[in-house]
Every structure is written in C-alpha cells, then in structure tokens.
Tab-separated table of C-alpha atoms and ligand atoms in Angstrom:
chain	number	residue	atom	x	y	z
A	7	MET	CA	21.200	-1.959	40.484
A	8	ILE	CA	23.028	-1.351	37.216
A	9	THR	CA	22.983	2.270	35.989
A	10	VAL	CA	24.245	4.145	32.946
A	11	PRO	CA	25.482	7.716	32.284
A	12	VAL	CA	23.341	9.434	29.664
A	13	ASP	CA	23.983	12.854	28.156
A	14	GLU	CA	20.641	13.470	26.419
A	15	ILE	CA	17.285	11.832	25.754
A	16	PHE	CA	15.187	13.451	23.052
A	17	ALA	CA	12.740	12.738	20.242
A	18	SER	CA	13.566	14.230	16.869
A	19	ILE	CA	14.121	13.622	13.186
A	20	GLN	CA	16.771	11.117	12.167
A	21	GLY	CA	19.259	13.261	10.280
A	22	GLU	CA	21.751	10.711	8.961
A	23	GLY	CA	21.962	7.754	6.651
A	24	PRO	CA	19.279	5.791	4.810
A	25	TYR	CA	16.631	6.367	7.513
A	26	VAL	CA	16.856	10.152	7.283
A	27	GLY	CA	13.596	11.951	7.991
A	28	GLN	CA	12.114	9.264	10.227
A	29	ARG	CA	11.044	9.927	13.776
A	30	HIS	CA	13.443	8.519	16.390
A	31	ILE	CA	13.907	8.685	20.135
A	32	PHE	CA	17.614	9.242	20.778
A	33	LEU	CA	19.583	8.107	23.822
A	34	ARG	CA	22.973	9.758	23.773
A	35	PHE	CA	25.268	7.864	26.133
A	36	ILE	CA	28.259	9.523	27.779
A	37	GLY	CA	31.742	8.371	26.890
A	38	CYS	CA	33.676	7.385	23.796
A	39	ASP	CA	36.861	5.434	23.148
A	40	LEU	CA	37.876	7.553	20.121
A	41	GLN	CA	38.643	11.228	19.570
A	42	CYS	CA	37.706	12.009	15.981
A	43	ALA	CA	38.842	15.406	14.751
A	44	TYR	CA	35.321	16.234	13.550
A	45	CYS	CA	33.457	15.045	16.686
A	46	ASP	CA	30.350	17.131	17.413
A	47	THR	CA	29.710	15.537	20.827
A	48	PRO	CA	32.887	16.334	22.776
A	49	ASP	CA	33.058	14.377	25.972
A	50	GLY	CA	32.832	16.781	28.890
A	51	VAL	CA	31.621	14.167	31.348
A	52	LYS	CA	32.251	15.975	34.642
A	53	THR	CA	30.778	19.198	35.994
A	54	PRO	CA	33.211	21.798	37.453
A	55	GLU	CA	32.361	20.317	40.900
A	56	GLY	CA	33.615	16.908	39.753
A	57	SER	CA	30.261	15.110	39.682
A	58	LEU	CA	28.795	13.495	36.582
A	59	ARG	CA	26.900	16.147	34.631
A	60	PRO	CA	23.091	15.800	34.533
A	61	CYS	CA	21.169	14.125	31.737
A	62	ARG	CA	19.087	16.569	29.658
A	63	ALA	CA	15.773	14.832	29.029
A	64	GLN	CA	13.092	16.165	26.698
A	65	ILE	CA	9.760	16.573	28.454
A	66	SER	CA	7.288	15.840	25.653
A	67	PRO	CA	7.385	14.736	22.001
A	68	ASP	CA	5.859	18.071	20.905
A	69	SER	CA	8.531	20.509	22.056
A	70	PHE	CA	12.273	20.436	22.666
A	71	ASP	CA	11.957	21.699	26.291
A	72	ARG	CA	14.107	19.643	28.644
A	73	GLU	CA	14.589	18.892	32.322
A	74	GLU	CA	17.761	17.791	34.067
A	75	LEU	CA	17.998	14.302	35.601
A	76	VAL	CA	20.671	13.175	38.024
A	77	ASN	CA	23.196	10.809	36.413
A	78	PRO	CA	23.713	7.877	36.210
A	79	LEU	CA	20.199	6.626	35.349
A	80	THR	CA	18.576	3.305	36.129
A	81	GLY	CA	16.942	1.273	33.377
A	82	VAL	CA	13.543	1.972	34.934
A	83	ARG	CA	14.074	5.747	34.748
A	84	LEU	CA	15.353	5.499	31.181
A	85	THR	CA	12.297	3.502	30.152
A	86	GLU	CA	9.953	6.082	31.746
A	87	VAL	CA	11.527	8.920	29.758
A	88	CYS	CA	11.379	6.940	26.502
A	89	GLU	CA	7.705	6.207	27.121
A	90	ARG	CA	6.777	9.866	27.530
A	91	LEU	CA	8.491	10.655	24.205
A	92	ARG	CA	6.898	7.796	22.290
A	93	VAL	CA	4.448	8.709	19.524
A	94	ALA	CA	1.862	5.951	19.230
A	95	GLY	CA	1.394	4.520	15.750
A	96	SER	CA	0.888	1.385	13.716
A	97	VAL	CA	4.567	0.443	13.730
A	98	LYS	CA	7.045	0.237	16.575
A	99	PRO	CA	8.959	3.516	16.980
A	100	TRP	CA	12.720	3.610	16.532
A	101	LEU	CA	14.879	3.908	19.623
A	102	SER	CA	18.299	5.135	18.572
A	103	LEU	CA	21.289	4.329	20.800
A	104	THR	CA	23.987	6.893	20.115
A	105	GLY	CA	26.803	8.709	21.850
A	106	GLY	CA	29.577	8.799	22.473
A	107	GLU	CA	29.888	5.092	21.979
A	108	PRO	CA	26.880	3.072	23.213
A	109	LEU	CA	28.810	-0.214	23.202
A	110	LEU	CA	30.917	1.038	26.118
A	111	HIS	CA	27.728	0.260	28.071
A	112	ALA	CA	27.164	-3.233	26.662
A	113	GLU	CA	26.608	-4.769	30.095
A	114	PHE	CA	23.776	-2.325	30.831
A	115	LEU	CA	22.289	-2.742	27.350
A	116	GLU	CA	22.308	-6.519	27.593
A	117	GLN	CA	20.057	-6.280	30.631
A	118	TRP	CA	17.867	-3.386	29.505
A	119	LEU	CA	17.204	-4.035	25.816
A	120	PRO	CA	15.235	-7.308	26.001
A	121	ALA	CA	12.259	-5.580	27.661
A	122	MET	CA	12.466	-2.575	25.308
A	123	ARG	CA	12.325	-4.655	22.138
A	124	GLY	CA	8.652	-5.416	22.690
A	125	THR	CA	7.823	-1.739	22.155
A	126	TYR	CA	10.687	-0.304	20.114
A	127	ARG	CA	12.887	-1.107	17.148
A	128	ILE	CA	16.491	-0.745	18.317
A	129	TYR	CA	18.877	1.284	16.145
A	130	LEU	CA	22.510	1.100	17.233
A	131	GLU	CA	24.805	3.878	16.070
A	132	THR	CA	28.408	2.868	16.711
A	133	ASN	CA	31.990	3.730	15.844
A	134	GLY	CA	32.384	0.146	14.659
A	135	ILE	CA	35.396	-1.100	16.621
A	136	ARG	CA	34.066	-2.952	19.710
A	137	HIS	CA	33.455	-6.278	17.979
A	138	VAL	CA	33.240	-8.393	21.136
A	139	ASP	CA	30.455	-6.162	22.501
A	140	MET	CA	28.731	-6.264	19.110
A	141	GLN	CA	28.696	-10.066	19.186
A	142	GLN	CA	27.202	-9.946	22.663
A	143	LEU	CA	24.352	-7.630	21.593
A	144	ALA	CA	23.765	-8.780	18.022
A	145	SER	CA	20.491	-10.526	18.827
A	146	LEU	CA	19.159	-7.463	20.706
A	147	VAL	CA	19.345	-4.798	18.007
A	148	ASP	CA	17.317	-4.439	14.813
A	149	LEU	CA	19.669	-2.208	12.850
A	150	VAL	CA	23.352	-1.335	13.104
A	151	SER	CA	24.651	1.966	11.759
A	152	MET	CA	28.356	1.216	11.664
A	153	ASP	CA	30.965	3.901	11.147
A	154	ILE	CA	34.165	3.113	9.334
A	155	LYS	CA	36.700	5.652	10.522
A	156	LEU	CA	38.922	7.013	7.775
A	157	PRO	CA	42.292	7.948	9.332
A	158	SER	CA	42.779	10.943	7.047
A	159	SER	CA	39.405	12.330	8.215
A	160	THR	CA	39.514	11.422	11.925
A	161	GLY	CA	43.192	12.281	12.522
A	162	GLN	CA	43.375	8.958	14.396
A	163	ARG	CA	45.238	5.727	13.686
A	164	GLU	CA	43.982	3.063	11.265
A	165	ARG	CA	41.262	0.690	12.513
A	166	TRP	CA	40.839	-1.589	9.482
A	167	ASP	CA	41.275	-4.890	11.328
A	168	GLU	CA	38.880	-3.903	14.116
A	169	HIS	CA	36.339	-2.657	11.564
A	170	GLY	CA	36.534	-5.958	9.673
A	171	LEU	CA	35.921	-8.007	12.815
A	172	PHE	CA	33.123	-5.659	13.813
A	173	LEU	CA	31.342	-5.911	10.479
A	174	ASP	CA	31.531	-9.713	10.686
A	175	ALA	CA	29.877	-9.529	14.117
A	176	ALA	CA	27.188	-7.086	12.920
A	177	LEU	CA	26.148	-9.139	9.888
A	178	GLY	CA	23.617	-11.015	12.021
A	179	SER	CA	21.550	-7.786	12.165
A	180	ASP	CA	20.543	-5.409	9.399
A	181	VAL	CA	23.560	-3.183	8.923
A	182	PHE	CA	24.654	-0.205	6.908
A	183	VAL	CA	28.044	1.485	6.878
A	184	LYS	CA	28.773	5.181	7.106
A	185	ALA	CA	32.048	7.005	6.470
A	186	VAL	CA	32.428	10.681	7.380
A	187	VAL	CA	34.502	12.492	4.784
A	188	THR	CA	36.362	15.747	5.484
A	189	GLY	CA	38.223	18.043	3.098
A	190	ASP	CA	41.447	16.262	4.151
A	191	CYS	CA	40.148	12.808	3.230
A	192	ASP	CA	42.582	10.632	1.282
A	193	PRO	CA	40.484	8.890	-1.433
A	194	GLU	CA	42.568	5.736	-0.807
A	195	ASP	CA	41.105	5.555	2.724
A	196	LEU	CA	37.571	5.580	1.375
A	197	TRP	CA	38.474	3.010	-1.247
A	198	ARG	CA	39.879	0.734	1.468
A	199	ALA	CA	36.653	1.084	3.480
A	200	VAL	CA	34.590	0.257	0.403
A	201	ARG	CA	36.650	-2.860	-0.289
A	202	LEU	CA	36.352	-3.959	3.345
A	203	VAL	CA	32.556	-3.911	2.936
A	204	ALA	CA	32.480	-5.409	-0.576
A	205	GLU	CA	34.623	-8.366	0.528
A	206	ARG	CA	31.801	-9.330	2.887
A	207	ARG	CA	28.571	-8.418	1.087
A	208	LYS	CA	28.185	-6.003	-1.807
A	209	THR	CA	24.535	-5.288	-0.967
A	210	ILE	CA	25.383	-3.555	2.356
A	211	PRO	CA	24.348	0.112	1.957
A	212	PHE	CA	27.330	2.471	2.147
A	213	ILE	CA	26.786	6.109	3.132
A	214	ILE	CA	29.334	8.789	2.323
A	215	GLN	CA	28.611	11.585	4.801
A	216	PRO	CA	30.279	14.954	4.108
A	217	VAL	CA	31.464	16.389	7.416
A	218	SER	CA	29.493	19.211	9.094
A	219	GLY	CA	31.012	22.150	10.948
A	220	MET	CA	34.424	22.099	9.269
A	221	GLU	CA	35.783	22.114	5.743
A	222	GLY	CA	34.218	19.307	3.750
A	223	PRO	CA	35.098	17.655	0.460
A	224	ASN	CA	34.456	19.578	-2.729
A	225	PRO	CA	31.483	18.420	-4.836
A	226	GLU	CA	33.603	16.888	-7.600
A	227	MET	CA	35.522	14.808	-5.081
A	228	LEU	CA	32.241	13.533	-3.626
A	229	VAL	CA	30.976	12.469	-7.026
A	230	ARG	CA	34.260	10.768	-7.893
A	231	LEU	CA	34.250	8.879	-4.584
A	232	GLN	CA	30.688	7.715	-5.163
A	233	ASN	CA	31.438	6.634	-8.741
A	234	LYS	CA	34.408	4.546	-7.659
A	235	ALA	CA	32.503	2.926	-4.777
A	236	LEU	CA	29.577	2.054	-7.073
A	237	ALA	CA	31.910	-0.102	-9.129
A	238	VAL	CA	31.988	-2.678	-6.296
A	239	LEU	CA	28.965	-1.941	-4.060
A	240	ASP	CA	25.284	-1.944	-5.046
A	241	ASP	CA	24.049	0.953	-2.878
A	242	VAL	CA	26.287	3.972	-2.287
A	243	ARG	CA	24.656	7.236	-1.235
A	244	VAL	CA	25.953	10.689	-0.376
A	245	VAL	CA	23.869	11.960	2.551
A	246	PRO	CA	24.739	15.063	4.622
A	247	GLN	CA	23.537	15.593	8.205
A	248	VAL	CA	20.026	16.826	7.484
A	249	HIS	CA	19.073	17.638	11.098
A	250	LYS	CA	21.745	20.360	11.121
A	251	MET	CA	20.080	22.020	8.126
A	252	LEU	CA	16.680	21.785	9.845
A	253	LEU	CA	18.148	23.161	13.108
A	254	VAL	CA	16.641	20.332	15.145
A	255	PRO	CA	18.615	18.450	17.836
B	2	SF4	S1	33.337	7.950	17.522
B	2	SF4	FE1	31.709	9.481	17.400
B	2	SF4	S2	31.436	10.250	19.506
B	2	SF4	FE2	33.415	9.158	19.423
B	2	SF4	S3	34.917	10.782	19.000
B	2	SF4	FE3	34.334	9.894	17.023
B	2	SF4	S4	32.634	11.205	16.291
B	2	SF4	FE4	32.886	11.621	18.505
C-alpha cells in the first residue's frame, strides 16, 4: 500500500495570496528539494532515534489541539483526518497541499486525489520547478499557487528555465504566481520573474510577498516593484503572510 510522510494536518485560515482569509484544510508534506534562506518549515524529518517523526494532526475544526500519528500515512488515514476537519457548507472546502514540496509525492497524489476531488477543491502550493510532476497532476488540481524563486532572496541558484517549463505545465489549471521578496532582493530578479509570466499570459495574478521573520524590503521598494510589474501584468498584488499576524497556524 502506498504511503506518504506528512508533517502536519490542520484546518485554518489561508494566510497567503489571492485566497487570503478563506478556510482551508492544510496537508503539509515532509521533504523539499530546495533550501531557501527564508524557509519557515525547515526539514527535520527524523527523530533523534532515527525514525520518521510523527504527523501532528488537528483533532477538530474548532480548536488547534493535535494528536500525533505514526508516519508515513496511508491515503485512507489521510482521508479520515481531512473528513474530521471539514466544515460542511454550500461549496466544496479547499484542501491545500503544501510542504515542503508536495510534488515530491506525485505518485501518491496521483492515486489519492481522484477520490478526494468529489468532496474538496484541491489547492497545490509548490516551489514551481518539478514540471514533469506538474504535467502528471495537472488534471487533478483546481488551483496552482506557483512560487518563482528569486535567487537574490533564496540564496539559491537561478531556476528560470525550470520555472518557465513549470508554468507551461500549470497553465491547464487555474494558476497564480507568488514571489517572496527579502531585503536583499535584486529588483532585476523580480523583473525577470514578471517577464517570465507576462510572456505566457498577462492575466495571471502575480503576488509579491514580503518575507516574514527576517529583514524584508522597505515600503518604497515594494511600491516601485509593484509599479514596474503593473506595466506588463494585469493583476499584481502585495500580500504579506496574514496568518502570522493573526497568530494562527
Ligand atoms: S521551497 Fe518552500 S519548503 Fe522548500 S525550502 Fe523553499 S520555502 Fe522551504
């Protein structure tokens, strides 16, 4: 039976991007193929004893109390936890796949998502480089939140080619792009990301997200970046991580 390592399962308020404020169930998968300087989910996969650390699963949608589940989890167990966190309503709730990098688990997701789509809208939050996995899952997700990694902010190498291929693969779904901007951000990096999006479709929403937890860009720089991006894209927003202000998970 195929299983997957999951760090957390919880229901909370979406704190990023154009869907900020909505209710989401979040599945935070373990593992990432990048090491961004500003990462707020560092990847301590193993316990001191060498086993995979447990998954922290919220018990009910009304409180943030959690229990620990043995990792890795089966799809059946994952579905049970999602169900107990689901708030019934007139529209399908959002199920947000985050991490880490969820596309590292594309094989699991390809098997698990078809049954989930009857009940949930699937929101994929990704670092935007695994284009082959994106192609494989494109018909199984409703919305793609794609990061474009700015080298001067991440401290990592350039990923422009991979991001371009990824965005091409994601265009079959609804997609928006997000770029995290630190105080060290080179405006030329952001401009390159904006052009990469505009060359494909200028109506794709583009989110400039000031970094949390370390020195961010000054307000004038943010406004200048937004002004320049608006010259070639229709929808450019500056949105900070709201859940950190609200002190929710
Ligand atoms: S892609 Fe996301 S999870 Fe991975 S290192 Fe960067 S910020 Fe952290």
